[in-house]
mmCIF file of C-alpha atoms in Angstrom:
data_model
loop_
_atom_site.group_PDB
_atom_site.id
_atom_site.type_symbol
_atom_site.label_atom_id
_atom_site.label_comp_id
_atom_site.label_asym_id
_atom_site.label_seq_id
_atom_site.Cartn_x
_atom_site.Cartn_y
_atom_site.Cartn_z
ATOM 1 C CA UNK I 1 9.165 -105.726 11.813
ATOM 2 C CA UNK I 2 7.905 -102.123 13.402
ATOM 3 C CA UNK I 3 7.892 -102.690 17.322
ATOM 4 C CA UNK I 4 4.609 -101.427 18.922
ATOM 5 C CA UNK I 5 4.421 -97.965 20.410
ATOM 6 C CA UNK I 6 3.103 -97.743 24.683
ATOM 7 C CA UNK I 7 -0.010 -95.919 24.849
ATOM 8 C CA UNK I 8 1.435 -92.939 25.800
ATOM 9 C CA UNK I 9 3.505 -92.693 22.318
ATOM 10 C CA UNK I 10 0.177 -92.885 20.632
ATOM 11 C CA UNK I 11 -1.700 -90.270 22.460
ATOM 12 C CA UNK I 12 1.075 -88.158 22.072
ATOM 13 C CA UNK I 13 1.041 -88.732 18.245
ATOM 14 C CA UNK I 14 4.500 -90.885 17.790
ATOM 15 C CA UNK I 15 4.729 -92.668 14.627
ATOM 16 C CA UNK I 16 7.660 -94.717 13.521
ATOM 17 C CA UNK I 17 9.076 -96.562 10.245
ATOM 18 C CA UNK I 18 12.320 -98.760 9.783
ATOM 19 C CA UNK I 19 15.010 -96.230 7.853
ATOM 20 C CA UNK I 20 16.413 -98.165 4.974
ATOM 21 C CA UNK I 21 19.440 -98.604 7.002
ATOM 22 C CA UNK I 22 17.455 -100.626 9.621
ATOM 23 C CA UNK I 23 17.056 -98.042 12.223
ATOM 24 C CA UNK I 24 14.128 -96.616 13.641
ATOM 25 C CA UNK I 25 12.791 -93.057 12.852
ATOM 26 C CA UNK I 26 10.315 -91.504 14.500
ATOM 27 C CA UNK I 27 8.359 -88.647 14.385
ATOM 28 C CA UNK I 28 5.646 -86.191 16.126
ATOM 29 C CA UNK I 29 3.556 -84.166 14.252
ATOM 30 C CA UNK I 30 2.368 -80.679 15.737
ATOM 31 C CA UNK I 31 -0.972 -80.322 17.307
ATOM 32 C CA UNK I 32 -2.778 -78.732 20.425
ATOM 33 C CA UNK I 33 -1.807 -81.614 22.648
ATOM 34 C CA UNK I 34 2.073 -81.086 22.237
ATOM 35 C CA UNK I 35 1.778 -77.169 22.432
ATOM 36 C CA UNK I 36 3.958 -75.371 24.708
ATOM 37 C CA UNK I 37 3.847 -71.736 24.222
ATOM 38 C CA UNK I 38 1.710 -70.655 21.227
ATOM 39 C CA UNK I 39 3.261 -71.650 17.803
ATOM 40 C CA UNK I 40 5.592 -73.806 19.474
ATOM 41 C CA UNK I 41 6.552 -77.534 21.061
ATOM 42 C CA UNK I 42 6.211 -77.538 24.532
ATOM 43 C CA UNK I 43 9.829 -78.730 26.317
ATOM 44 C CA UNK I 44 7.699 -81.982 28.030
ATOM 45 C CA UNK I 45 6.583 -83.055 24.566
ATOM 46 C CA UNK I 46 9.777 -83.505 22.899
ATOM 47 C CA UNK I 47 10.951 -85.213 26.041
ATOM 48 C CA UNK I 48 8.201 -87.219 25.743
ATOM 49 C CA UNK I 49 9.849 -88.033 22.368
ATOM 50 C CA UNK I 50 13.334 -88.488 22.431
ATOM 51 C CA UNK I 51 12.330 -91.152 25.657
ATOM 52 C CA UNK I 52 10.307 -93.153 22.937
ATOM 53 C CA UNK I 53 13.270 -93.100 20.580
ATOM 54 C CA UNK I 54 15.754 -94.005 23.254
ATOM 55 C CA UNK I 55 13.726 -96.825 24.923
ATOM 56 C CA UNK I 56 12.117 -98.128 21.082
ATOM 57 C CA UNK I 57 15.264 -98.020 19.685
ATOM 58 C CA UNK I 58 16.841 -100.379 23.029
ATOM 59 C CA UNK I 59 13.776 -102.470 22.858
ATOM 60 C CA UNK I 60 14.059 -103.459 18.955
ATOM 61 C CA UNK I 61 17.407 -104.345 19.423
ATOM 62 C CA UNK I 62 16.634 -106.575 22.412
ATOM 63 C CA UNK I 63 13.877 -108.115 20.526
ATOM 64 C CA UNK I 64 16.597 -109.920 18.279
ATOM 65 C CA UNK I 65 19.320 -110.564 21.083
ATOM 66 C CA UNK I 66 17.256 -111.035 24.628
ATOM 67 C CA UNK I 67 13.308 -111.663 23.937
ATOM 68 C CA UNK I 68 11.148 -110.733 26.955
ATOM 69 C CA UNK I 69 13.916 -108.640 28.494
ATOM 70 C CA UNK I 70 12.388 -105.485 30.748
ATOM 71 C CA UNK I 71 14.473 -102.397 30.211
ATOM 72 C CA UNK I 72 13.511 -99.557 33.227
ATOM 73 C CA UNK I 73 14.981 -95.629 32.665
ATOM 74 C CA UNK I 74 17.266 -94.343 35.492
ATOM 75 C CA UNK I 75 18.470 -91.131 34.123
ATOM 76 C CA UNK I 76 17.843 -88.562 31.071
ATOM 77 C CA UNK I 77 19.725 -85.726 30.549
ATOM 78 C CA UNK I 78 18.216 -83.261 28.031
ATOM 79 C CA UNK I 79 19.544 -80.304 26.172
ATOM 80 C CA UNK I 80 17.489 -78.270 24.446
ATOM 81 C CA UNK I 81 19.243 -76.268 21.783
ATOM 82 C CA UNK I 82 16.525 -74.824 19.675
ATOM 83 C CA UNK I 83 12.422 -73.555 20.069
ATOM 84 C CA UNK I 84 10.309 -76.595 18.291
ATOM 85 C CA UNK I 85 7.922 -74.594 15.852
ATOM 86 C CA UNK I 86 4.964 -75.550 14.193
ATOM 87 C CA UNK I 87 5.835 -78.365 12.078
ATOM 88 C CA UNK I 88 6.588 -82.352 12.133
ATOM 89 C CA UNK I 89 9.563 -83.130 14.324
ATOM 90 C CA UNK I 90 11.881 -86.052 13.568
ATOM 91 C CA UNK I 91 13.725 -88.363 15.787
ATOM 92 C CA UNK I 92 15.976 -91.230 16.627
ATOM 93 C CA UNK I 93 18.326 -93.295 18.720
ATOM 94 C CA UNK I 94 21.761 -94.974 18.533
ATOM 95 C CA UNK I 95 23.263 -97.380 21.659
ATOM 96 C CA UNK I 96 26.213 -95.835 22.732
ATOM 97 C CA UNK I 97 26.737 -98.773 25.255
ATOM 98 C CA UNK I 98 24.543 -102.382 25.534
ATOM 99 C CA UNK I 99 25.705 -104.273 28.368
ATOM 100 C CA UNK I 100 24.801 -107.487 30.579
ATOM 101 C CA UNK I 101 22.829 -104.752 33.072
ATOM 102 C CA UNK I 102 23.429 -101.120 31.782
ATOM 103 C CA UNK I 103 22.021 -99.171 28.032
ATOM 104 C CA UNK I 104 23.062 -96.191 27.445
ATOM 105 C CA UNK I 105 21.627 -93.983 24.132
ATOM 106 C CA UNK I 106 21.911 -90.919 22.626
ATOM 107 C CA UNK I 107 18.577 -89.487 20.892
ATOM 108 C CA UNK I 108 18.410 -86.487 19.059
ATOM 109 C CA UNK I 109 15.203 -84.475 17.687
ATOM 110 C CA UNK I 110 15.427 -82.234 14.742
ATOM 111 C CA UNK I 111 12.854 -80.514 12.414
ATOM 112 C CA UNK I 112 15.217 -79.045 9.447
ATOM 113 C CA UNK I 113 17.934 -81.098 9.538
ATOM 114 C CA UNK I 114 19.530 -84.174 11.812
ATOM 115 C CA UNK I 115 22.460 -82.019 11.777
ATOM 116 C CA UNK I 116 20.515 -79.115 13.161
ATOM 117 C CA UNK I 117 18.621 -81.154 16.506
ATOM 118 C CA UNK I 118 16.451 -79.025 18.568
ATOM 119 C CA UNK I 119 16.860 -80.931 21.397
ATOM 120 C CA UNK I 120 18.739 -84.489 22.430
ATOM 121 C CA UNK I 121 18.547 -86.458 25.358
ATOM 122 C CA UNK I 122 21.116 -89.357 26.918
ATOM 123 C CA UNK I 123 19.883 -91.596 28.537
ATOM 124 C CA UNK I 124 20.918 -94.683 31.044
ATOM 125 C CA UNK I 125 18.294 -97.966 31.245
ATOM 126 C CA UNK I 126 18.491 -100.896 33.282
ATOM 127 C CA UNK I 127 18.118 -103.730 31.003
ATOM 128 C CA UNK I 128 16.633 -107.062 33.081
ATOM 129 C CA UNK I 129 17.397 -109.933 30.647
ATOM 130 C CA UNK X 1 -7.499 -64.947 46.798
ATOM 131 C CA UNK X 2 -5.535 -67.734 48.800
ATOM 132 C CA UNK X 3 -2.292 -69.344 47.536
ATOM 133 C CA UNK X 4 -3.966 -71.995 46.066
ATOM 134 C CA UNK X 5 -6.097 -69.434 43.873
ATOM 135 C CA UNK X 6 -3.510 -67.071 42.962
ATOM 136 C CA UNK X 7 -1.551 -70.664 41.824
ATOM 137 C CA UNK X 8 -4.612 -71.672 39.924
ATOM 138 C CA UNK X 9 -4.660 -67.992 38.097
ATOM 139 C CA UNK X 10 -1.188 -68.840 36.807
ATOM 140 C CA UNK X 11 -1.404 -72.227 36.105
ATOM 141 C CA UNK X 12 -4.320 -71.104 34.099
ATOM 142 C CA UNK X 13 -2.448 -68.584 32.150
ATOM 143 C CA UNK X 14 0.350 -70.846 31.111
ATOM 144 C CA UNK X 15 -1.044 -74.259 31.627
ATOM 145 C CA UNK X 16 -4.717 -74.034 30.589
ATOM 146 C CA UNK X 17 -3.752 -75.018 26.561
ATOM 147 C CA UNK X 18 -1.885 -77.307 24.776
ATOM 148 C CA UNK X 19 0.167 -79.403 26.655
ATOM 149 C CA UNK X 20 -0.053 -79.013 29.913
ATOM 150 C CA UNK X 21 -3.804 -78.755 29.846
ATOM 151 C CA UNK X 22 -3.900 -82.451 27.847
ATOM 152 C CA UNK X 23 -2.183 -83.631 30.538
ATOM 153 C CA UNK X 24 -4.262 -82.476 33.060
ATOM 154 C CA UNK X 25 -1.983 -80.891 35.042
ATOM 155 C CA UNK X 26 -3.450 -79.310 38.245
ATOM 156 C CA UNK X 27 -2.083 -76.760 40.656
ATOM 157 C CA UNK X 28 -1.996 -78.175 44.694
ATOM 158 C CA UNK X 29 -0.172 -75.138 47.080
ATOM 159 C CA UNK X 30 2.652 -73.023 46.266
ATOM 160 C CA UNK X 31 4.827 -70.778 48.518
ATOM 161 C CA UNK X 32 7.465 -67.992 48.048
ATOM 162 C CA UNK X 33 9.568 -70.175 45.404
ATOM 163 C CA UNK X 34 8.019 -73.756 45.212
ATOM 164 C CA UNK X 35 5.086 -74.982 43.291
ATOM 165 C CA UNK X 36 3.338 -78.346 43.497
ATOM 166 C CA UNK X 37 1.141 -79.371 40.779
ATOM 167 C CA UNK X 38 -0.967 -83.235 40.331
ATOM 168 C CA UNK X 39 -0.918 -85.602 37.605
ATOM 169 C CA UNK X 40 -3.668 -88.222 37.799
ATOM 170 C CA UNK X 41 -3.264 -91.091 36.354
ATOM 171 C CA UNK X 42 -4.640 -92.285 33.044
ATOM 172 C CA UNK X 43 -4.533 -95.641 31.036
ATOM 173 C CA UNK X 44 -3.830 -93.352 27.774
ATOM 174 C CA UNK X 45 -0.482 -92.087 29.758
ATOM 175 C CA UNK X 46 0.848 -95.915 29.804
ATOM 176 C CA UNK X 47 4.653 -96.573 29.067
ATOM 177 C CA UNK X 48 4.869 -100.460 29.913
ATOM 178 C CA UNK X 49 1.402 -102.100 28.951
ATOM 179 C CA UNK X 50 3.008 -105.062 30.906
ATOM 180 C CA UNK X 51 2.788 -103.282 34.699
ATOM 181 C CA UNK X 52 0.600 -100.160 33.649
ATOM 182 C CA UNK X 53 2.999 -98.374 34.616
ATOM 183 C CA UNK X 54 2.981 -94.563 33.946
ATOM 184 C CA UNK X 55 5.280 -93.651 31.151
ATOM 185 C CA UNK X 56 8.220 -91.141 32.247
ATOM 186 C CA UNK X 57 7.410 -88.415 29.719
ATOM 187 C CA UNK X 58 4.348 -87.155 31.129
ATOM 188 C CA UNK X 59 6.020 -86.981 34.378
ATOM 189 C CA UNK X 60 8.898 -85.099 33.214
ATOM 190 C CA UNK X 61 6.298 -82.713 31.799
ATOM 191 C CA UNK X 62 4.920 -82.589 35.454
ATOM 192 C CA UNK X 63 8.167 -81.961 36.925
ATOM 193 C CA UNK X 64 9.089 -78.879 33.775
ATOM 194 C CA UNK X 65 5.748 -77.176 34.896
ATOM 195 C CA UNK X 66 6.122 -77.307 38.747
ATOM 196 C CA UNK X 67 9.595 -76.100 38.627
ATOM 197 C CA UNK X 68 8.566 -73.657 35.770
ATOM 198 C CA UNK X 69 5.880 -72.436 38.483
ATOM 199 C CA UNK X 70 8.035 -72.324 41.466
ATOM 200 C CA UNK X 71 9.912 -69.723 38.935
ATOM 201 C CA UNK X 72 7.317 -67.648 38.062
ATOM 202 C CA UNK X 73 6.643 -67.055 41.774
ATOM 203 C CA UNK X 74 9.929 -66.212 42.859
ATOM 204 C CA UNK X 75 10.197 -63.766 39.773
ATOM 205 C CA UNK X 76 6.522 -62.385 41.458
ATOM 206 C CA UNK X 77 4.559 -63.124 37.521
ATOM 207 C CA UNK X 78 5.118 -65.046 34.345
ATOM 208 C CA UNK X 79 8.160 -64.079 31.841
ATOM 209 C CA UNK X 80 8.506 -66.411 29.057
ATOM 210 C CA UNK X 81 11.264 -68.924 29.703
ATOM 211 C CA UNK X 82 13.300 -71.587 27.456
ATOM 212 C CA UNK X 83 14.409 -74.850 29.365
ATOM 213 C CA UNK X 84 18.591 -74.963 28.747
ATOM 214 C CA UNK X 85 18.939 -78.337 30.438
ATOM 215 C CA UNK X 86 16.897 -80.639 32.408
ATOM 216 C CA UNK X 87 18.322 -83.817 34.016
ATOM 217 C CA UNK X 88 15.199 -87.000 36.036
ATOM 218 C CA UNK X 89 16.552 -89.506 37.706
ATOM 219 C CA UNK X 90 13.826 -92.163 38.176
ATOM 220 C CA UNK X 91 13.863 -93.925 41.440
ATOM 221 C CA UNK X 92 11.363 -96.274 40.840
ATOM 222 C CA UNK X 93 7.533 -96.677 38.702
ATOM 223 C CA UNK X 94 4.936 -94.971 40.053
ATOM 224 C CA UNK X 95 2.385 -97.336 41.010
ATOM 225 C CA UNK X 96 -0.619 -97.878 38.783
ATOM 226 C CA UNK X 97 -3.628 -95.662 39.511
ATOM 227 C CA UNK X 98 -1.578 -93.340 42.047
ATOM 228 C CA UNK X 99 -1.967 -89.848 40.997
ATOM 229 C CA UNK X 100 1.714 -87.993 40.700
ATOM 230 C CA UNK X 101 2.605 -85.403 42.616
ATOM 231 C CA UNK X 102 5.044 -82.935 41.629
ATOM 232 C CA UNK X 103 7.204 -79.955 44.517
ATOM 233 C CA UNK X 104 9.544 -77.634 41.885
ATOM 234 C CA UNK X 105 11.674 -75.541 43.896
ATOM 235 C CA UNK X 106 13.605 -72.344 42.334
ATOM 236 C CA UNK X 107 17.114 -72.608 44.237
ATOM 237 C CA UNK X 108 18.862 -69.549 42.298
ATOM 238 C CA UNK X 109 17.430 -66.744 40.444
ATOM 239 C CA UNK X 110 19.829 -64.293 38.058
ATOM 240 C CA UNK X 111 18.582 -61.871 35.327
ATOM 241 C CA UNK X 112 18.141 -64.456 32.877
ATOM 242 C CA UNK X 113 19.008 -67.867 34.429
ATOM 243 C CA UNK X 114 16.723 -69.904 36.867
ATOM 244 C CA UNK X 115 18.164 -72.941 38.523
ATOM 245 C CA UNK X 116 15.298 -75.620 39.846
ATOM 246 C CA UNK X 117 15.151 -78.575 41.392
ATOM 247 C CA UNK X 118 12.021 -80.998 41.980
ATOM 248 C CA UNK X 119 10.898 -83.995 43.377
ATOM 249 C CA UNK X 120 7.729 -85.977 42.375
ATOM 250 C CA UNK X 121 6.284 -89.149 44.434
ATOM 251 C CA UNK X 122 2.816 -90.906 44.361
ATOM 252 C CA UNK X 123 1.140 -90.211 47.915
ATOM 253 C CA UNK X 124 4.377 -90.820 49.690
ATOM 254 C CA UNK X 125 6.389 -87.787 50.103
ATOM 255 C CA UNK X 126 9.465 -90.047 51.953
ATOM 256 C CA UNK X 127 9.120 -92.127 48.948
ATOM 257 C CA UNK X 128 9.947 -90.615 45.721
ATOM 258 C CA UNK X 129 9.534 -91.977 42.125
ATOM 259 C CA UNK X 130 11.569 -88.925 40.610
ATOM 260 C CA UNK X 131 14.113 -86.001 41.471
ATOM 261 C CA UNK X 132 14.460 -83.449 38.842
ATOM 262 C CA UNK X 133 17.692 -80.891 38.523
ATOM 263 C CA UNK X 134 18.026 -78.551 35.314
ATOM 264 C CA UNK X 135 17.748 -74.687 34.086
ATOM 265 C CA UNK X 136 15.833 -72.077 32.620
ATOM 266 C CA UNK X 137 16.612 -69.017 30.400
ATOM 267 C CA UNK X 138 13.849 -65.703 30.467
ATOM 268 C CA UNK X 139 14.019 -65.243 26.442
ATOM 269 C CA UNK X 140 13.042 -61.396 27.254
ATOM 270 C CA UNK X 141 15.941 -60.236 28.958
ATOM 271 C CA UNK X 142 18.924 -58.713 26.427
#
């Protein structure tokens, strides 16, 4: 099953699928609404995006393991290593720690290649099971 | 032109597209090396159906802009500028139907390297939702 994106994901432009492996990718397309500078992502929108990842990919795994739990971000770090051009950027998640109180994830955003992110985020939640 | 004009001239130049300008970002006051910019709220800008609570990216993008402005300033006009690094704590939700307010501050300034801080709350200024910490590079310095 695909979780459902917040509003916000949607007017930003998020879509998502289930990777064969059973994670979730996402991905933004470009447009005037996440333009920074001309011909490129604006830093906001791809934060915008690698918070979806992070709190879709917590979410999905809480759907199987605590229904109707509330998860709340605390802190994001981002780093952003590359400019975001013109074309569809990718993204996704992975738990680095799931505990009774405390998530912590990783997301990363790339346009050529995972290997090659343009930006990543880590983020701490407070999960309220 | 008062502060609040000259603000709105910049804010125009770099935030009147895209972005910033879907988000409806609008300058307040500014001084020597601060900005403080307004995000009102919207049902499209939901994170958590559930409380209607404001989703954290749009406020982030708040927070990059104001301290982005509070830059420009203190440089005296706009240079284009990559963010290295940008670190939000959330304190709490913002409530529903507050409009965000966003103070960046420019702490440091170097040739190429701008260090920022901000804070955002929702009508309460002794009350923060957000405090922002992170870095900017000009990309037209050698």
């Amino acid at each position: 099953m695909i979780p459902d994106l917040p509003p916000y994901a949607r007017w930003l432009g998020v879509t998502l699928e289930r990777a064969p492996d059973g994670g979730l990718g996402f991905r933004l397309p470009y447009g005037d609404t996440v333009q920074g500078r001309p011909g490129f992502f604006h830093g906001g929108a791809l934060a915008g995006l690698l918070e979806i990842a992070a709190i879709g990919t917590l979410r999905d795994r809480l759907a199987a393991e605590a229904p109707g739990a509330i998860v709340k971000p605390i802190t994001v770090t981002f780093d952003f290593l590359r400019g975001g051009r013109a074309l569809p950027v990718h993204a996704d998640a992975s738990i680095t720690r799931l505990g009774a109180r405390i998530a912590i994830l990783s997301a990363r955003a790339w346009q050529d290649a995972a290997e090659t992110p343009i930006a990543m985020a880590r983020m701490t939640l407070a999960v309220h099971r | 032109m008062t502060d609040a004009e000259r603000l709105a001239a910049l804010i125009e130049r770099v935030a009147g597209f895209g972005h910033n300008a879907a988000l409806g970002l609008r300058p307040v006051a500014h001084g020597a090396d601060w900005a403080t910019l307004a995000l009102d709220y919207r049902a499209e800008l939901i994170g958590e159906p559930e409380r209607a609570v404001l989703a954290s990216g749009p406020i982030l993008a708040l927070m990059d802009m104001a301290t982005s402005c509070a830059t420009w300033i203190r440089r005296g006009g706009f240079v284009p500028q990559a963010t290295l690094d940008f670190r939000i704590d959330y304190l709490r939700a913002a409530r529903p139907g507050r409009t965000v307010i966003g103070r960046g501050e420019c702490t440091r300034l170097t040739r190429r390297i701008a260090f920022v801080r901000g804070t955002a709350h929702d009508g309460d200024e002794a009350d923060p939702i957000a405090l922002v910490a992170g870095t900017f590079m000009s990309t037209d310095v050698p």
